Coordinates of C-alpha atoms and ligand atoms in Angstrom, one line a residue:
M270 CA -38.3 43.3 193.6
T271 CA -38.5 41.3 197.0
S272 CA -38.9 37.6 195.6
V273 CA -36.2 36.1 193.5
C274 CA -37.1 35.1 189.9
R275 CA -36.8 31.5 189.2
N276 CA -37.5 31.6 185.6
K277 CA -34.3 30.1 184.1
R278 CA -34.9 31.6 180.6
L279 CA -35.7 35.0 182.0
N280 CA -32.6 35.1 184.3
R281 CA -30.4 33.9 181.4
W282 CA -31.9 36.6 179.1
V283 CA -31.6 39.2 181.8
E284 CA -27.9 38.3 181.8
E285 CA -27.3 38.3 178.2
V286 CA -28.8 41.6 177.8
A287 CA -26.9 43.3 180.6
A288 CA -23.8 41.8 179.1
L289 CA -24.2 43.5 176.0
C290 CA -25.9 46.7 176.8
R291 CA -23.6 47.1 179.7
P292 CA -26.0 49.2 182.1
E293 CA -24.7 50.8 185.5
R294 CA -27.2 49.1 187.5
I295 CA -30.3 46.9 186.9
H296 CA -33.6 47.2 188.6
W297 CA -36.4 44.5 188.7
C298 CA -39.8 46.3 188.7
D299 CA -42.2 45.3 191.3
G300 CA -45.2 47.4 189.9
S301 CA -45.7 49.2 193.2
R302 CA -46.9 52.6 193.8
Q303 CA -43.6 53.3 195.7
E304 CA -41.6 52.2 192.7
Y305 CA -43.6 54.5 190.5
D306 CA -43.5 57.6 193.0
R307 CA -39.7 57.1 193.3
L308 CA -39.1 56.9 189.4
M309 CA -41.4 60.0 189.0
G310 CA -39.2 61.8 191.8
E311 CA -36.2 61.1 190.1
M312 CA -37.5 62.3 186.7
V313 CA -38.8 65.6 188.4
S314 CA -35.4 66.0 190.0
A315 CA -33.6 65.5 186.6
G316 CA -35.9 68.2 185.0
T317 CA -37.6 65.4 182.7
A318 CA -41.1 65.4 184.5
I319 CA -42.9 68.7 185.2
P320 CA -45.3 67.9 188.2
L321 CA -48.5 69.8 187.5
A322 CA -50.1 72.1 189.9
G323 CA -53.6 71.7 188.5
R324 CA -53.8 68.0 188.7
V325 CA -53.1 65.7 191.5
N326 CA -50.3 63.4 191.1
S327 CA -49.8 64.2 187.4
F328 CA -46.9 65.2 185.2
L329 CA -46.0 66.7 182.1
F330 CA -43.1 65.3 179.6
R331 CA -41.9 67.0 176.6
S332 CA -40.2 64.7 174.2
D333 CA -37.4 65.5 171.6
P334 CA -39.0 67.1 168.7
S335 CA -37.5 64.3 166.6
D336 CA -39.4 61.7 168.6
V337 CA -43.1 62.4 168.5
A338 CA -45.0 59.4 167.1
R339 CA -44.9 55.8 165.9
I340 CA -42.6 55.8 163.0
E341 CA -43.8 53.3 160.4
S342 CA -40.8 53.6 158.1
R343 CA -38.6 52.5 160.9
T344 CA -40.9 49.8 161.9
Y345 CA -39.8 46.2 160.6
L346 CA -41.3 42.8 160.6
S347 CA -38.5 40.2 160.2
T348 CA -39.5 36.8 158.9
R349 CA -37.3 34.2 157.2
N350 CA -39.5 34.5 154.1
R351 CA -40.0 37.9 152.9
E352 CA -43.6 37.0 151.5
D353 CA -44.6 36.1 155.0
A354 CA -44.4 39.7 156.0
G355 CA -46.4 40.5 153.1
P356 CA -46.3 43.8 151.1
T357 CA -47.8 46.1 153.8
N358 CA -44.7 45.7 156.2
N359 CA -41.1 46.7 155.9
W360 CA -38.8 43.6 155.8
I361 CA -35.4 43.1 156.7
A362 CA -34.0 39.3 156.9
P363 CA -33.6 38.2 160.7
E364 CA -29.9 37.5 160.5
S365 CA -29.0 41.1 158.9
L366 CA -31.4 43.0 161.3
K367 CA -30.2 41.4 164.3
Q368 CA -26.5 42.0 163.4
T369 CA -27.2 45.7 162.6
M370 CA -29.1 46.1 166.0
T371 CA -26.8 44.0 168.0
S372 CA -24.0 46.5 167.3
M373 CA -26.1 49.3 168.2
Y374 CA -27.0 47.6 171.4
D375 CA -23.7 47.1 172.3
G376 CA -22.8 49.5 175.3
C377 CA -26.2 51.3 174.6
M378 CA -27.2 51.4 178.3
R379 CA -23.9 52.9 179.6
G380 CA -24.5 55.2 182.6
R381 CA -28.1 54.3 182.7
T382 CA -30.3 51.9 184.8
M383 CA -31.8 48.7 183.1
Y384 CA -35.2 48.1 184.3
V385 CA -36.7 44.6 183.9
I386 CA -40.5 44.9 183.6
P387 CA -42.4 41.6 183.8
F388 CA -45.9 42.5 182.6
S389 CA -49.0 40.7 181.9
M390 CA -51.5 41.7 178.9
G391 CA -54.7 40.5 180.2
P392 CA -56.0 39.5 183.6
I393 CA -53.0 37.2 185.0
A394 CA -54.1 33.5 184.5
S395 CA -56.8 34.4 182.1
P396 CA -57.0 31.9 179.0
L397 CA -56.7 35.0 176.9
A398 CA -53.6 36.6 178.7
K399 CA -49.8 36.5 177.6
I400 CA -46.6 37.5 179.7
G401 CA -44.2 39.7 178.6
V402 CA -41.0 41.1 179.9
Q403 CA -39.7 44.5 178.5
I404 CA -36.2 45.4 179.5
T405 CA -35.7 49.2 179.0
D406 CA -33.4 52.0 179.9
S407 CA -36.2 54.5 180.1
P408 CA -38.0 55.2 183.6
Y409 CA -40.7 57.1 181.3
A410 CA -41.5 53.8 179.8
V411 CA -41.5 52.0 183.1
C412 CA -44.0 54.4 184.7
N413 CA -46.2 54.2 181.3
M414 CA -46.2 50.5 181.6
H415 CA -47.3 50.6 185.1
I416 CA -50.3 52.3 183.9
M417 CA -51.0 50.5 180.7
T418 CA -50.4 46.8 181.9
R419 CA -50.3 44.6 185.0
V420 CA -46.6 45.0 186.0
G421 CA -44.8 43.2 188.9
E422 CA -44.4 40.3 191.2
R423 CA -47.6 38.6 190.6
V424 CA -46.2 38.2 187.1
I425 CA -43.0 36.6 188.2
Q426 CA -45.1 34.2 190.2
A427 CA -47.3 33.2 187.4
L428 CA -44.2 32.6 185.4
G429 CA -42.8 30.1 187.7
K430 CA -39.7 28.3 186.8
D431 CA -40.6 27.5 183.1
G432 CA -43.4 29.7 182.2
E433 CA -43.5 31.3 178.7
F434 CA -42.8 35.0 178.0
I435 CA -42.3 37.5 175.2
P436 CA -38.9 39.1 175.6
C437 CA -39.3 42.7 174.6
L438 CA -35.9 44.7 174.5
H439 CA -35.8 48.3 174.4
S440 CA -33.4 51.0 174.6
V441 CA -33.5 54.7 173.8
G442 CA -30.2 54.4 172.1
A443 CA -28.3 57.1 174.2
P444 CA -25.3 55.7 176.2
L445 CA -23.9 58.4 178.8
G446 CA -20.2 58.5 179.1
P447 CA -18.5 59.2 182.5
G448 CA -19.8 62.4 184.1
Q449 CA -21.7 63.2 181.0
K450 CA -25.1 65.1 182.0
D451 CA -28.3 63.5 180.5
V452 CA -30.7 65.4 178.3
P453 CA -34.5 65.6 179.5
W454 CA -35.6 63.2 176.6
P455 CA -32.7 61.0 175.3
C456 CA -33.2 59.1 171.9
A457 CA -31.3 58.4 169.0
P458 CA -31.7 60.0 165.5
V459 CA -34.6 58.9 163.3
E460 CA -32.3 56.9 160.7
E461 CA -30.8 54.9 163.8
K462 CA -34.3 54.1 165.3
Y463 CA -35.5 50.3 164.7
I464 CA -38.8 49.1 165.9
S465 CA -38.2 45.4 165.0
H466 CA -40.6 42.5 165.3
F467 CA -39.5 38.8 165.0
P468 CA -42.7 36.9 165.0
E469 CA -41.5 33.6 164.3
E470 CA -39.4 33.6 167.7
N471 CA -42.1 36.0 169.6
L472 CA -39.3 38.5 170.0
L473 CA -39.1 42.2 170.0
W474 CA -36.3 44.5 169.7
S475 CA -36.8 48.4 169.7
Y476 CA -33.8 50.8 169.7
G477 CA -33.5 54.6 169.7
S478 CA -37.2 56.1 170.3
G479 CA -38.8 56.8 173.7
Y480 CA -42.1 57.5 172.4
G481 CA -45.4 55.8 172.6
G482 CA -45.8 52.8 170.4
N483 CA -42.0 52.7 169.9
A484 CA -41.2 52.4 173.6
L485 CA -44.2 51.0 175.4
L486 CA -43.7 47.5 174.0
G487 CA -46.8 45.8 175.5
K488 CA -49.0 47.9 173.3
K489 CA -48.8 47.8 169.4
C490 CA -45.5 45.8 169.3
L491 CA -46.6 42.9 171.4
S492 CA -50.4 43.2 171.7
L493 CA -50.8 43.7 168.0
R494 CA -48.1 42.8 165.7
I495 CA -46.6 39.7 167.5
A496 CA -50.0 38.7 169.1
S497 CA -51.8 38.8 165.6
S498 CA -49.2 36.3 164.5
M499 CA -49.6 34.2 167.5
A500 CA -53.2 34.4 167.1
R501 CA -53.1 33.1 163.7
R502 CA -51.1 30.1 164.6
E503 CA -53.2 29.5 167.7
G504 CA -56.4 30.1 166.3
W505 CA -57.7 33.3 167.8
L506 CA -57.9 36.8 166.9
A507 CA -55.6 40.0 168.2
E508 CA -57.2 43.0 166.8
H509 CA -57.0 47.0 166.5
M510 CA -60.6 47.3 168.1
L511 CA -62.4 49.1 170.9
I512 CA -64.6 47.0 173.2
L513 CA -67.8 48.5 174.4
R514 CA -70.7 47.3 176.3
L515 CA -74.0 48.7 175.5
I516 CA -77.0 48.2 178.1
S517 CA -80.8 48.3 176.9
P518 CA -83.4 49.7 179.2
E519 CA -84.4 46.1 180.1
G520 CA -80.9 45.4 181.0
R521 CA -79.9 43.2 178.0
R522 CA -76.0 43.4 177.4
Y523 CA -74.7 43.9 174.1
H524 CA -70.8 43.6 173.3
I525 CA -69.4 45.7 170.4
A526 CA -66.0 45.3 169.1
A527 CA -65.1 48.0 166.6
A528 CA -62.2 48.8 164.2
F529 CA -61.5 52.4 163.0
P530 CA -58.1 53.9 161.6
S531 CA -56.8 56.7 163.3
A532 CA -58.7 60.2 163.5
C533 CA -62.1 58.6 163.3
G534 CA -63.1 59.0 166.9
K535 CA -62.3 55.7 168.1
T536 CA -61.7 56.6 171.9
N537 CA -64.8 59.0 171.7
L538 CA -67.0 55.9 170.6
A539 CA -65.4 53.7 173.4
M540 CA -66.5 56.4 176.0
I541 CA -70.0 57.1 174.6
R542 CA -72.5 58.5 176.5
P543 CA -75.8 57.3 174.8
T544 CA -78.3 60.0 174.0
I545 CA -81.2 57.7 173.6
S546 CA -83.3 57.2 176.6
G547 CA -82.6 54.5 179.1
W548 CA -79.6 53.3 177.2
K549 CA -76.1 53.1 179.0
A550 CA -72.7 52.2 178.0
E551 CA -69.6 51.0 179.6
T552 CA -66.1 51.2 178.2
I553 CA -64.1 48.0 178.2
G554 CA -61.3 49.1 175.8
D555 CA -60.1 51.8 173.3
D556 CA -57.6 50.1 171.2
I557 CA -56.8 46.6 171.5
C558 CA -59.2 43.5 171.7
W559 CA -58.1 39.7 172.0
M560 CA -60.5 37.3 171.3
K561 CA -60.9 33.5 171.6
I562 CA -63.6 31.0 170.9
R563 CA -64.6 29.5 174.4
P564 CA -66.4 26.5 175.4
D565 CA -69.8 28.1 174.6
G566 CA -68.6 28.4 171.1
R567 CA -68.7 32.1 171.0
L568 CA -65.9 34.5 170.7
H569 CA -65.1 36.0 174.0
A570 CA -63.0 39.2 174.0
I571 CA -60.6 41.0 176.7
N572 CA -59.1 44.2 176.6
P573 CA -55.4 43.3 177.3
E574 CA -54.3 46.7 178.5
T575 CA -55.1 48.5 181.9
G576 CA -54.9 51.9 180.7
F577 CA -55.5 54.6 177.7
F578 CA -52.8 56.2 175.6
G579 CA -55.0 58.7 174.0
V580 CA -54.7 61.7 171.8
A581 CA -55.1 64.8 173.8
P582 CA -55.8 67.4 171.2
G583 CA -59.5 67.6 170.2
T584 CA -60.5 65.9 173.8
S585 CA -62.8 68.4 175.5
F586 CA -66.0 68.6 177.7
S587 CA -68.1 68.6 174.3
S588 CA -66.3 65.9 172.3
N589 CA -65.4 63.4 175.2
P590 CA -66.6 64.4 178.8
V591 CA -65.8 60.9 180.0
A592 CA -62.2 61.1 179.0
M593 CA -62.1 64.7 180.5
G594 CA -63.4 63.1 184.0
M595 CA -60.7 60.5 183.9
L596 CA -57.9 63.0 183.4
R597 CA -58.0 64.8 186.8
E598 CA -55.4 62.7 188.7
N599 CA -52.7 60.1 188.4
I600 CA -51.9 61.1 184.5
I601 CA -48.9 61.2 182.4
F602 CA -49.1 63.9 179.9
T603 CA -46.8 64.0 177.1
N604 CA -46.1 67.0 174.7
C605 CA -49.3 69.2 175.8
A606 CA -48.9 72.8 176.5
L607 CA -48.3 74.1 179.9
T608 CA -50.5 76.9 181.3
E609 CA -49.4 79.5 183.7
D610 CA -51.4 78.0 186.6
G611 CA -49.6 74.9 186.2
D612 CA -52.2 72.8 184.3
V613 CA -52.1 71.3 180.7
W614 CA -53.6 72.6 177.6
W615 CA -54.2 71.5 174.1
E616 CA -56.0 72.5 170.9
G617 CA -59.6 71.6 171.0
M618 CA -59.9 71.6 174.8
N619 CA -62.4 73.9 176.0
G620 CA -61.2 77.6 176.1
T621 CA -57.9 79.1 175.1
P622 CA -55.4 80.5 177.4
E623 CA -54.0 84.0 177.0
R624 CA -50.2 82.4 177.0
A625 CA -48.9 79.4 177.6
I626 CA -45.4 77.2 177.4
D627 CA -45.9 75.1 174.1
W628 CA -44.5 71.4 173.8
K629 CA -41.4 72.5 172.9
G630 CA -40.8 74.7 176.1
R631 CA -41.2 78.1 174.5
P632 CA -43.5 80.8 175.2
W633 CA -46.9 80.7 173.4
T634 CA -49.7 83.0 172.7
P635 CA -52.8 82.2 170.6
G636 CA -52.5 83.0 166.8
R637 CA -48.9 82.3 166.8
G638 CA -49.3 80.1 164.0
E639 CA -48.1 77.0 165.4
P640 CA -50.1 74.7 167.7
A641 CA -49.2 74.9 171.6
A642 CA -49.5 71.2 171.9
H643 CA -48.0 68.5 169.5
P644 CA -51.0 67.2 167.3
N645 CA -49.8 63.7 168.7
A646 CA -49.7 64.8 172.3
R647 CA -51.0 62.2 174.5
F648 CA -52.4 61.4 178.1
T649 CA -51.6 57.8 179.8
A650 CA -54.6 57.4 182.1
P651 CA -55.3 54.3 184.5
A652 CA -58.7 52.7 182.9
V653 CA -60.0 52.2 186.4
Q654 CA -60.5 56.1 186.6
C655 CA -62.7 56.0 183.5
P656 CA -66.2 57.1 184.8
T657 CA -67.8 54.7 182.2
E658 CA -65.2 51.9 183.1
Y659 CA -67.0 48.4 183.2
H660 CA -66.7 46.7 186.5
D661 CA -65.6 43.0 185.6
W662 CA -62.1 44.2 184.6
D663 CA -60.6 41.1 186.1
D664 CA -63.0 38.6 184.5
P665 CA -60.6 36.1 182.9
E666 CA -63.5 34.9 180.7
G667 CA -63.9 38.4 179.1
V668 CA -67.2 39.5 177.3
P669 CA -68.9 37.4 174.6
I670 CA -69.0 39.8 171.3
D671 CA -72.3 40.3 169.6
I672 CA -71.6 43.0 167.0
F673 CA -68.3 44.0 164.9
I674 CA -68.2 47.3 163.3
F675 CA -65.8 48.4 160.7
G676 CA -65.5 52.0 159.5
G677 CA -63.5 54.8 158.1
R678 CA -63.7 58.8 157.7
R679 CA -65.3 59.3 154.1
S680 CA -66.9 62.6 153.2
A681 CA -69.0 60.9 150.2
V682 CA -69.9 57.5 148.7
I683 CA -70.2 55.5 152.1
P684 CA -73.7 55.8 154.0
L685 CA -74.2 56.1 157.5
V686 CA -74.6 52.3 158.2
Y687 CA -75.1 49.1 156.6
E688 CA -74.9 45.3 157.7
A689 CA -73.2 42.4 156.0
F690 CA -75.1 39.8 154.3
D691 CA -73.1 37.1 156.0
W692 CA -69.7 36.6 157.5
D693 CA -67.8 36.4 154.3
H694 CA -69.4 39.4 153.1
G695 CA -68.5 41.2 156.5
V696 CA -64.8 40.0 156.1
F697 CA -64.9 41.8 152.6
M698 CA -66.2 44.9 154.2
G699 CA -63.5 44.9 156.9
A700 CA -60.8 44.2 154.2
S701 CA -61.9 46.7 151.6
A702 CA -62.3 49.4 154.5
S703 CA -61.0 52.8 153.7
S704 CA -60.4 56.4 155.2
E705 CA -59.6 59.9 154.1
A706 CA -56.3 61.3 155.2
T707 CA -56.7 64.0 157.9
A708 CA -54.5 67.1 158.4
A709 CA -52.6 65.0 161.1
I710 CA -51.7 62.5 158.4
L711 CA -51.9 64.1 155.4
D712 CA -51.4 61.8 152.5
K713 CA -51.1 64.0 149.3
V714 CA -50.5 61.2 146.9
K715 CA -53.7 59.3 148.0
P716 CA -56.6 61.1 149.8
V717 CA -58.4 57.8 150.3
R718 CA -56.2 55.0 151.8
R719 CA -57.3 51.3 152.1
D720 CA -56.6 50.3 155.8
P721 CA -58.0 46.7 156.1
F722 CA -59.5 46.2 159.7
A723 CA -57.4 49.2 160.7
M724 CA -54.6 46.7 160.8
S725 CA -52.3 48.0 158.2
P726 CA -49.6 49.2 160.3
F727 CA -50.2 46.5 162.9
C728 CA -50.6 43.0 161.3
G729 CA -47.6 41.0 162.3
Y730 CA -47.9 38.8 159.0
N731 CA -48.8 38.8 155.3
M732 CA -52.3 40.5 155.1
G733 CA -53.6 38.2 152.6
D734 CA -53.1 35.1 155.2
Y735 CA -54.9 37.6 157.7
F736 CA -58.0 37.7 155.4
R737 CA -57.9 33.9 155.3
H738 CA -57.6 33.7 158.9
W739 CA -60.7 36.0 159.6
L740 CA -62.5 33.5 156.9
E741 CA -61.7 30.4 158.9
M742 CA -62.7 31.8 162.1
G743 CA -66.1 32.6 160.8
D744 CA -66.2 28.9 159.5
R745 CA -65.5 27.7 163.2
L746 CA -67.7 30.3 164.6
A747 CA -70.7 29.4 162.1
G748 CA -74.2 30.2 163.6
K749 CA -72.4 31.8 166.7
A750 CA -70.4 34.5 164.9
P751 CA -71.0 38.1 165.6
R752 CA -73.0 40.1 163.1
I753 CA -70.8 42.4 161.0
F754 CA -71.7 46.3 160.4
Y755 CA -69.8 49.1 158.5
V756 CA -70.5 52.8 159.5
N757 CA -69.3 56.1 158.4
W758 CA -70.2 59.1 160.8
F759 CA -68.3 61.3 158.4
R760 CA -70.6 61.8 155.4
K761 CA -70.8 65.5 154.1
D762 CA -73.3 67.5 152.0
A763 CA -72.3 69.3 148.7
E764 CA -71.4 72.3 151.0
G765 CA -69.2 70.3 153.2
R766 CA -71.5 70.3 156.0
W767 CA -71.5 67.1 158.2
L768 CA -75.0 65.4 157.6
W769 CA -74.8 63.3 161.1
P770 CA -74.2 65.0 164.4
G771 CA -72.0 61.9 165.7
F772 CA -70.7 61.6 169.3
G773 CA -73.5 60.6 171.6
E774 CA -76.0 60.5 168.7
N775 CA -74.0 57.7 167.3
S776 CA -75.8 55.4 169.9
R777 CA -78.9 55.3 167.7
V778 CA -77.1 53.6 165.1
L779 CA -75.7 51.0 167.6
K780 CA -79.2 50.7 169.0
W781 CA -80.2 49.7 165.4
M782 CA -77.5 47.1 165.3
C783 CA -78.6 45.6 168.8
D784 CA -82.4 45.7 167.2
R785 CA -81.1 43.5 164.2
V786 CA -79.2 40.9 166.4
D787 CA -82.3 40.3 168.6
G788 CA -84.6 40.5 165.2
R789 CA -86.7 43.2 166.6
V790 CA -86.3 45.0 162.9
G791 CA -86.0 44.0 159.5
A792 CA -83.6 45.4 156.8
I793 CA -83.6 46.8 153.2
K794 CA -81.4 44.7 150.7
T795 CA -79.3 46.9 148.9
P796 CA -76.3 46.1 146.3
I797 CA -73.7 47.0 149.2
G798 CA -75.5 45.3 152.3
L799 CA -78.3 45.6 154.6
M800 CA -79.7 48.9 155.5
P801 CA -82.4 50.3 158.1
E802 CA -85.7 50.4 157.0
K803 CA -87.6 53.8 157.2
G804 CA -88.4 54.4 160.7
D805 CA -86.3 51.9 162.3
L806 CA -83.4 54.2 163.0
D807 CA -84.4 55.7 166.5
L808 CA -84.3 59.5 165.5
S809 CA -86.6 60.7 168.4
G810 CA -85.6 64.3 169.7
L811 CA -83.4 64.9 166.7
S812 CA -84.5 67.1 163.9
I813 CA -82.5 66.0 160.9
P814 CA -84.1 67.3 157.4
E815 CA -85.5 64.5 155.5
A816 CA -83.2 65.5 152.7
D817 CA -80.1 65.0 154.9
L818 CA -81.4 61.5 155.9
E819 CA -81.9 60.4 152.3
E820 CA -78.3 61.6 151.4
L821 CA -77.0 59.7 154.5
F822 CA -78.2 56.6 153.2
F823 CA -78.0 57.4 149.3
I824 CA -76.0 54.8 147.4
D825 CA -74.6 56.3 144.3
K826 CA -74.2 53.3 142.2
D827 CA -71.5 54.9 140.0
S828 CA -69.4 56.1 142.7
W829 CA -69.7 52.8 144.3
R830 CA -68.5 51.1 141.1
R831 CA -65.7 53.6 140.8
E832 CA -64.3 52.0 144.0
I833 CA -64.1 48.6 142.6
P834 CA -60.8 49.1 140.6
D835 CA -59.3 50.5 143.7
I836 CA -60.2 47.8 145.8
H837 CA -59.1 45.2 143.3
A838 CA -55.6 46.9 142.8
Y839 CA -55.3 47.0 146.6
F840 CA -56.3 43.2 146.9
E841 CA -54.2 41.8 144.0
Q842 CA -51.0 43.1 145.7
F843 CA -51.4 39.9 147.9
G844 CA -51.2 37.8 144.8
D845 CA -51.8 34.0 145.6
R846 CA -52.0 34.9 149.5
L847 CA -55.6 36.7 148.7
P848 CA -58.1 34.1 149.4
D849 CA -60.5 33.6 146.4
R850 CA -63.4 33.9 148.7
L851 CA -62.6 37.8 148.8
R852 CA -62.2 38.0 144.8
G853 CA -65.6 36.4 144.7
Q854 CA -67.1 39.0 147.1
L855 CA -65.6 41.8 145.0
R856 CA -67.0 40.1 141.8
A857 CA -70.4 39.8 143.3
L858 CA -70.6 43.5 144.5
D859 CA -69.7 44.5 141.0
E860 CA -72.5 42.4 139.8
R861 CA -75.1 43.6 142.3
L862 CA -74.2 47.4 141.4
L863 CA -74.6 46.7 137.7
S864 CA -77.7 44.8 138.1
A865 CA -79.5 47.0 140.5
Ligands
LIG2345 O1 -47.7 57.6 168.2 C1 -47.9 56.7 169.0 O2 -46.8 56.3 169.4 C2 -49.0 56.1 169.5 S1 -50.0 55.6 168.3 C3 -51.5 55.0 169.0 C4 -51.7 55.2 170.5 C5 -52.8 54.7 171.2 C6 -53.7 54.1 170.3 N1 -53.4 53.9 169.1 C7 -52.5 54.5 168.3 C8 -52.6 54.1 166.9 O3 -51.6 54.6 166.1 O4 -53.5 53.4 166.3
LIG2346 MN1 -54.8 52.5 167.8

């Protein structure tokens, strides 16, 4: 850092943290290429990062086997009143949590460097952006933050003397004694990990994990949990949504924001290559979407991130050629397998190597019975490298949203696509969204889980209040509200065969939505919502049997009625925080199904 930070609150906080955590040295990050290269070089020398011969300026990291994913059971929302966190969050009272964690932070950075990372989520000076400062003792977190956020001096300048920032304190929780040799992936045991959010103070404390969402605090912690709570107070939306621009052959641009739980192909949809002639798509974001009502009365969105932290397994030239094109250089890979020629590999990538080194560093051959890459292995990639990246990246105004999509993975019951009758019905569709557990997150107790707005693990306040906030945003947007749709790409026939080809062909469904927005097509009114009229879904060049199409759109009223008690039980856990308007929506659905 060449210039001096003049922000008094930030300087005081850095001094306080240093006094508590007692690092050997402090480094203020400037976000420069030299800084990134120097830290990577140090991690290579320490044996933590493996340079890849197969990809330019790219590195492989192997985490500790106990530190491989976000850990919901160790993620806390700490509010003065338990009810304000709601039934879907783990809660500990702030005084108690702070006391526990302060004693853990005491001396936790001994023998390590404490990095101060000033970062902006969103274009600096955008009315939609927020500034955070992460303090961390993990150089891996610093390099990932370089890719995922806007880091450096520009942020310090934007902060000025008394600008607001969100303090994000992170430690891997592994102090080094004098002369003690470090391990490749320092972290604390699971029961000592805490990923804590104090939304009433806009404050984040994370301890004990160096992995993904637990350590890159700009992502889930700030941009979803803390931001969703700020958004409610300030009247905007912070959502777990991809953002996509679809361009028609005539050049009309449609902006789509879509929420799906994990394992529903969110990154693939964000990077879609439309198969319908003349249509193009641009990727604006694959995970997080911040939206504000702007002076034109419409909801404008930005992706606050600058990179993709994507799941590697399953990514291939067939499932996501755009992502594969993005991964050629400047990538951080975590927990992938290493091939003999110095490249990375994972299950589901095209081809299988004869042998490799697995994510735990052991020799691996196909058929060994264990995957070579961890199922949650990741790539961290700069968004500017995405071949379908949109070009208004730094536009402070963001893009006006035309369409919201909710969805989940359901092999039965839910049709390919339907549209909400109105905003309240759309909010009900988002609030009752459900998905089947996959092998990666197998939930033996409950194969179908409610994951409203795909925000279950990320809502920084009581979910009942969150539903109310969405309803109120609709009231404010009135006639300028985006249209709302629900999709299910995953319906199967009785033999377990997918009924819909998915991937690029999903553009056909998106096109129908665009046609609806511009009034080019009508729709059939059904008990669950509005569905395409025969012939309105563009199926040219596809040969889907008529019977499959019927099944894709079939509404089995009895199966739908069996969903009602489950939705009711889910809703009622929010008690008096659940808006009556949603109770009314559930009753209305039941009545429509009964009378149909
Ligand atoms: O496992 C982690 O730490 C990352 S989780 C994640 C990463 C990128 C995008 N989405 C997610 C998620 O869990 O929704
Ligand atoms: Mn996500």
